[in-house]
PDB file of C-alpha atoms in Angstrom:
ATOM      1  CA  GLN A   1     -16.393   7.874   7.426  1.00  0.00           C
ATOM      2  CA  VAL A   2     -13.496   6.402   5.485  1.00  0.00           C
ATOM      3  CA  HIS A   3     -13.397   2.639   5.245  1.00  0.00           C
ATOM      4  CA  VAL A   4     -10.357   0.759   3.965  1.00  0.00           C
ATOM      5  CA  GLU A   5     -10.259  -2.986   3.388  1.00  0.00           C
ATOM      6  CA  GLU A   6      -7.347  -5.040   2.061  1.00  0.00           C
ATOM      7  CA  SER A   7      -7.440  -8.443   0.410  1.00  0.00           C
ATOM      8  CA  GLY A   8      -4.843 -10.787  -1.006  1.00  0.00           C
ATOM      9  CA  GLY A   9      -1.573 -11.666   0.613  1.00  0.00           C
ATOM     10  CA  GLY A  10      -0.448 -15.054   1.791  1.00  0.00           C
ATOM     11  CA  SER A  11       2.668 -17.191   1.627  1.00  0.00           C
ATOM     12  CA  VAL A  12       4.930 -17.621  -1.376  1.00  0.00           C
ATOM     13  CA  GLN A  13       8.432 -18.808  -2.142  1.00  0.00           C
ATOM     14  CA  ALA A  14      11.181 -16.389  -3.051  1.00  0.00           C
ATOM     15  CA  GLY A  15      10.888 -15.308  -6.672  1.00  0.00           C
ATOM     16  CA  GLY A  16       7.139 -15.687  -6.657  1.00  0.00           C
ATOM     17  CA  SER A  17       4.378 -13.134  -7.102  1.00  0.00           C
ATOM     18  CA  LEU A  18       1.383 -11.892  -5.177  1.00  0.00           C
ATOM     19  CA  MET A  19      -1.247  -9.234  -5.739  1.00  0.00           C
ATOM     20  CA  LEU A  20      -2.854  -7.173  -3.016  1.00  0.00           C
ATOM     21  CA  SER A  21      -6.065  -5.206  -3.454  1.00  0.00           C
ATOM     22  CA  CYS A  22      -7.622  -2.487  -1.367  1.00  0.00           C
ATOM     23  CA  LYS A  23     -11.154  -1.169  -1.483  1.00  0.00           C
ATOM     24  CA  PHE A  24     -11.901   2.363  -0.298  1.00  0.00           C
ATOM     25  CA  SER A  25     -15.252   3.885   0.577  1.00  0.00           C
ATOM     26  CA  GLY A  26     -16.739   6.872   2.347  1.00  0.00           C
ATOM     27  CA  TYR A  27     -14.802   9.718   0.709  1.00  0.00           C
ATOM     28  CA  THR A  28     -13.761  11.265  -2.604  1.00  0.00           C
ATOM     29  CA  TYR A  29     -11.151   8.720  -3.565  1.00  0.00           C
ATOM     30  CA  SER A  30      -9.400  10.527  -6.400  1.00  0.00           C
ATOM     31  CA  THR A  31      -8.634  13.709  -4.447  1.00  0.00           C
ATOM     32  CA  TYR A  32      -6.458  11.959  -1.878  1.00  0.00           C
ATOM     33  CA  CYS A  33      -3.150  10.180  -1.928  1.00  0.00           C
ATOM     34  CA  ASN A  34      -3.531   6.414  -1.582  1.00  0.00           C
ATOM     35  CA  GLY A  35      -0.779   3.968  -0.908  1.00  0.00           C
ATOM     36  CA  TRP A  36       0.600   0.712   0.387  1.00  0.00           C
ATOM     37  CA  PHE A  37       2.773   0.461   3.470  1.00  0.00           C
ATOM     38  CA  ARG A  38       4.390  -2.438   5.259  1.00  0.00           C
ATOM     39  CA  GLN A  39       5.713  -3.233   8.686  1.00  0.00           C
ATOM     40  CA  ALA A  40       7.998  -6.111   9.540  1.00  0.00           C
ATOM     41  CA  PRO A  41       8.431  -7.311  13.144  1.00  0.00           C
ATOM     42  CA  GLY A  42      10.660  -4.949  15.064  1.00  0.00           C
ATOM     43  CA  LYS A  43      10.766  -2.400  12.276  1.00  0.00           C
ATOM     44  CA  GLU A  44       8.998   0.855  11.531  1.00  0.00           C
ATOM     45  CA  ARG A  45       6.159   1.058   9.085  1.00  0.00           C
ATOM     46  CA  GLU A  46       7.411   2.148   5.670  1.00  0.00           C
ATOM     47  CA  MET A  47       5.842   3.302   2.439  1.00  0.00           C
ATOM     48  CA  VAL A  48       5.980   0.742  -0.345  1.00  0.00           C
ATOM     49  CA  GLY A  49       4.191   2.522  -3.162  1.00  0.00           C
ATOM     50  CA  SER A  50       1.776   5.414  -3.424  1.00  0.00           C
ATOM     51  CA  ILE A  51      -0.290   7.277  -5.980  1.00  0.00           C
ATOM     52  CA  HIS A  52      -0.695  10.986  -5.383  1.00  0.00           C
ATOM     53  CA  ALA A  53      -3.870  12.848  -6.276  1.00  0.00           C
ATOM     54  CA  ASP A  54      -2.135  14.268  -9.379  1.00  0.00           C
ATOM     55  CA  GLY A  55      -1.208  10.784 -10.570  1.00  0.00           C
ATOM     56  CA  THR A  56       2.423  10.835  -9.427  1.00  0.00           C
ATOM     57  CA  ILE A  57       3.576   7.369  -8.370  1.00  0.00           C
ATOM     58  CA  ARG A  58       6.298   6.817  -5.772  1.00  0.00           C
ATOM     59  CA  TYR A  59       8.039   3.614  -4.713  1.00  0.00           C
ATOM     60  CA  ALA A  60      10.430   2.656  -1.981  1.00  0.00           C
ATOM     61  CA  GLU A  61      13.887   2.049  -3.414  1.00  0.00           C
ATOM     62  CA  SER A  62      13.820  -1.532  -2.191  1.00  0.00           C
ATOM     63  CA  VAL A  63      10.836  -2.452  -4.383  1.00  0.00           C
ATOM     64  CA  LYS A  64      11.471  -0.431  -7.536  1.00  0.00           C
ATOM     65  CA  GLY A  65      11.304  -2.600 -10.630  1.00  0.00           C
ATOM     66  CA  ARG A  66       9.563  -5.416  -8.729  1.00  0.00           C
ATOM     67  CA  PHE A  67       6.346  -3.883  -7.383  1.00  0.00           C
ATOM     68  CA  THR A  68       3.680  -1.980  -9.289  1.00  0.00           C
ATOM     69  CA  VAL A  69       0.925   0.077  -7.702  1.00  0.00           C
ATOM     70  CA  SER A  70      -2.176   0.924  -9.694  1.00  0.00           C
ATOM     71  CA  GLN A  71      -5.662   2.200  -9.056  1.00  0.00           C
ATOM     72  CA  ASP A  72      -9.133   2.081 -10.509  1.00  0.00           C
ATOM     73  CA  ASN A  73     -10.756   5.379  -9.623  1.00  0.00           C
ATOM     74  CA  ALA A  74     -14.204   4.271 -10.737  1.00  0.00           C
ATOM     75  CA  LYS A  75     -14.118   1.236  -8.456  1.00  0.00           C
ATOM     76  CA  LYS A  76     -12.053   2.940  -5.727  1.00  0.00           C
ATOM     77  CA  VAL A  77      -9.631   0.045  -5.725  1.00  0.00           C
ATOM     78  CA  LEU A  78      -5.886   0.291  -5.173  1.00  0.00           C
ATOM     79  CA  SER A  79      -3.747  -2.678  -6.194  1.00  0.00           C
ATOM     80  CA  LEU A  80      -0.182  -3.761  -5.547  1.00  0.00           C
ATOM     81  CA  GLN A  81       1.382  -6.298  -7.880  1.00  0.00           C
ATOM     82  CA  MET A  82       4.459  -7.809  -6.260  1.00  0.00           C
ATOM     83  CA  ASN A  83       6.893  -9.778  -8.406  1.00  0.00           C
ATOM     84  CA  SER A  84      10.283 -11.329  -7.712  1.00  0.00           C
ATOM     85  CA  LEU A  85       9.465 -11.446  -4.027  1.00  0.00           C
ATOM     86  CA  LYS A  86      12.287 -11.759  -1.528  1.00  0.00           C
ATOM     87  CA  PRO A  87      12.297 -13.007   2.077  1.00  0.00           C
ATOM     88  CA  GLU A  88      12.937  -9.417   3.191  1.00  0.00           C
ATOM     89  CA  ASP A  89       9.551  -8.460   1.726  1.00  0.00           C
ATOM     90  CA  THR A  90       7.908 -10.450   4.522  1.00  0.00           C
ATOM     91  CA  ALA A  91       5.721  -8.054   6.493  1.00  0.00           C
ATOM     92  CA  MET A  92       2.214  -6.983   7.304  1.00  0.00           C
ATOM     93  CA  TYR A  93       1.028  -4.871   4.397  1.00  0.00           C
ATOM     94  CA  TYR A  94      -1.369  -2.013   4.967  1.00  0.00           C
ATOM     95  CA  CYS A  95      -3.400   0.115   2.626  1.00  0.00           C
ATOM     96  CA  ALA A  96      -4.063   3.724   3.565  1.00  0.00           C
ATOM     97  CA  THR A  97      -5.430   6.990   2.309  1.00  0.00           C
ATOM     98  CA  ASP A  98      -3.668  10.204   3.247  1.00  0.00           C
ATOM     99  CA  ARG A  99      -5.659  13.399   3.649  1.00  0.00           C
ATOM    100  CA  PHE A 100      -2.825  15.267   1.933  1.00  0.00           C
ATOM    101  CA  PRO A 101      -2.856  14.873  -1.857  1.00  0.00           C
ATOM    102  CA  ASP A 102       0.913  14.235  -1.966  1.00  0.00           C
ATOM    103  CA  CYS A 103       1.064  11.707   0.872  1.00  0.00           C
ATOM    104  CA  SER A 104       2.956  14.188   3.044  1.00  0.00           C
ATOM    105  CA  GLY A 105       0.895  13.354   6.108  1.00  0.00           C
ATOM    106  CA  ASP A 106       1.989  11.172   8.978  1.00  0.00           C
ATOM    107  CA  TYR A 107       0.365   8.170  10.627  1.00  0.00           C
ATOM    108  CA  THR A 108      -2.441  10.175  12.171  1.00  0.00           C
ATOM    109  CA  ASP A 109      -3.293  11.865   8.857  1.00  0.00           C
ATOM    110  CA  ARG A 110      -4.109   8.532   7.250  1.00  0.00           C
ATOM    111  CA  SER A 111      -6.993   6.117   7.367  1.00  0.00           C
ATOM    112  CA  TRP A 112      -5.708   2.566   7.607  1.00  0.00           C
ATOM    113  CA  GLY A 113      -6.943  -0.870   6.761  1.00  0.00           C
ATOM    114  CA  GLN A 114      -6.389  -3.774   9.127  1.00  0.00           C
ATOM    115  CA  GLY A 115      -3.514  -5.161   7.099  1.00  0.00           C
ATOM    116  CA  THR A 116      -2.769  -8.395   5.289  1.00  0.00           C
ATOM    117  CA  GLN A 117       0.213 -10.660   5.921  1.00  0.00           C
ATOM    118  CA  VAL A 118       2.753 -11.436   3.223  1.00  0.00           C
ATOM    119  CA  THR A 119       5.305 -14.153   3.962  1.00  0.00           C
ATOM    120  CA  VAL A 120       8.121 -14.997   1.559  1.00  0.00           C
ATOM    121  CA  SER A 121      10.150 -18.113   2.252  1.00  0.00           C
ATOM    122  CA  SER A 122      13.635 -18.777   0.931  1.00  0.00           C
TER     123      SER A 122
END
């Protein structure tokens, strides 16, 4: 059974930085697509950054140049370094693994963590 657990998050002022980490267990980590998603109140959940099984990295346009996703396959840890944070980055951030190697699955094709809150004040 896949287990996903996030850590990090918190409150920061605009322009600040935070790092999120996610630990995976229970499956072959490197053969799946793993990524970070976020959901703000009243909005749909959106992909922030993902690493496909072939190593391809994708980012949402809104975070390009500010966020960096990375992974340690040996430790099964996915990280999200967030710099130059903006108030609009405020959301619950979720880590997930997608059973499709290119993250082409939908919500039900992914195993989700419980989420960690990120709040950016102006």
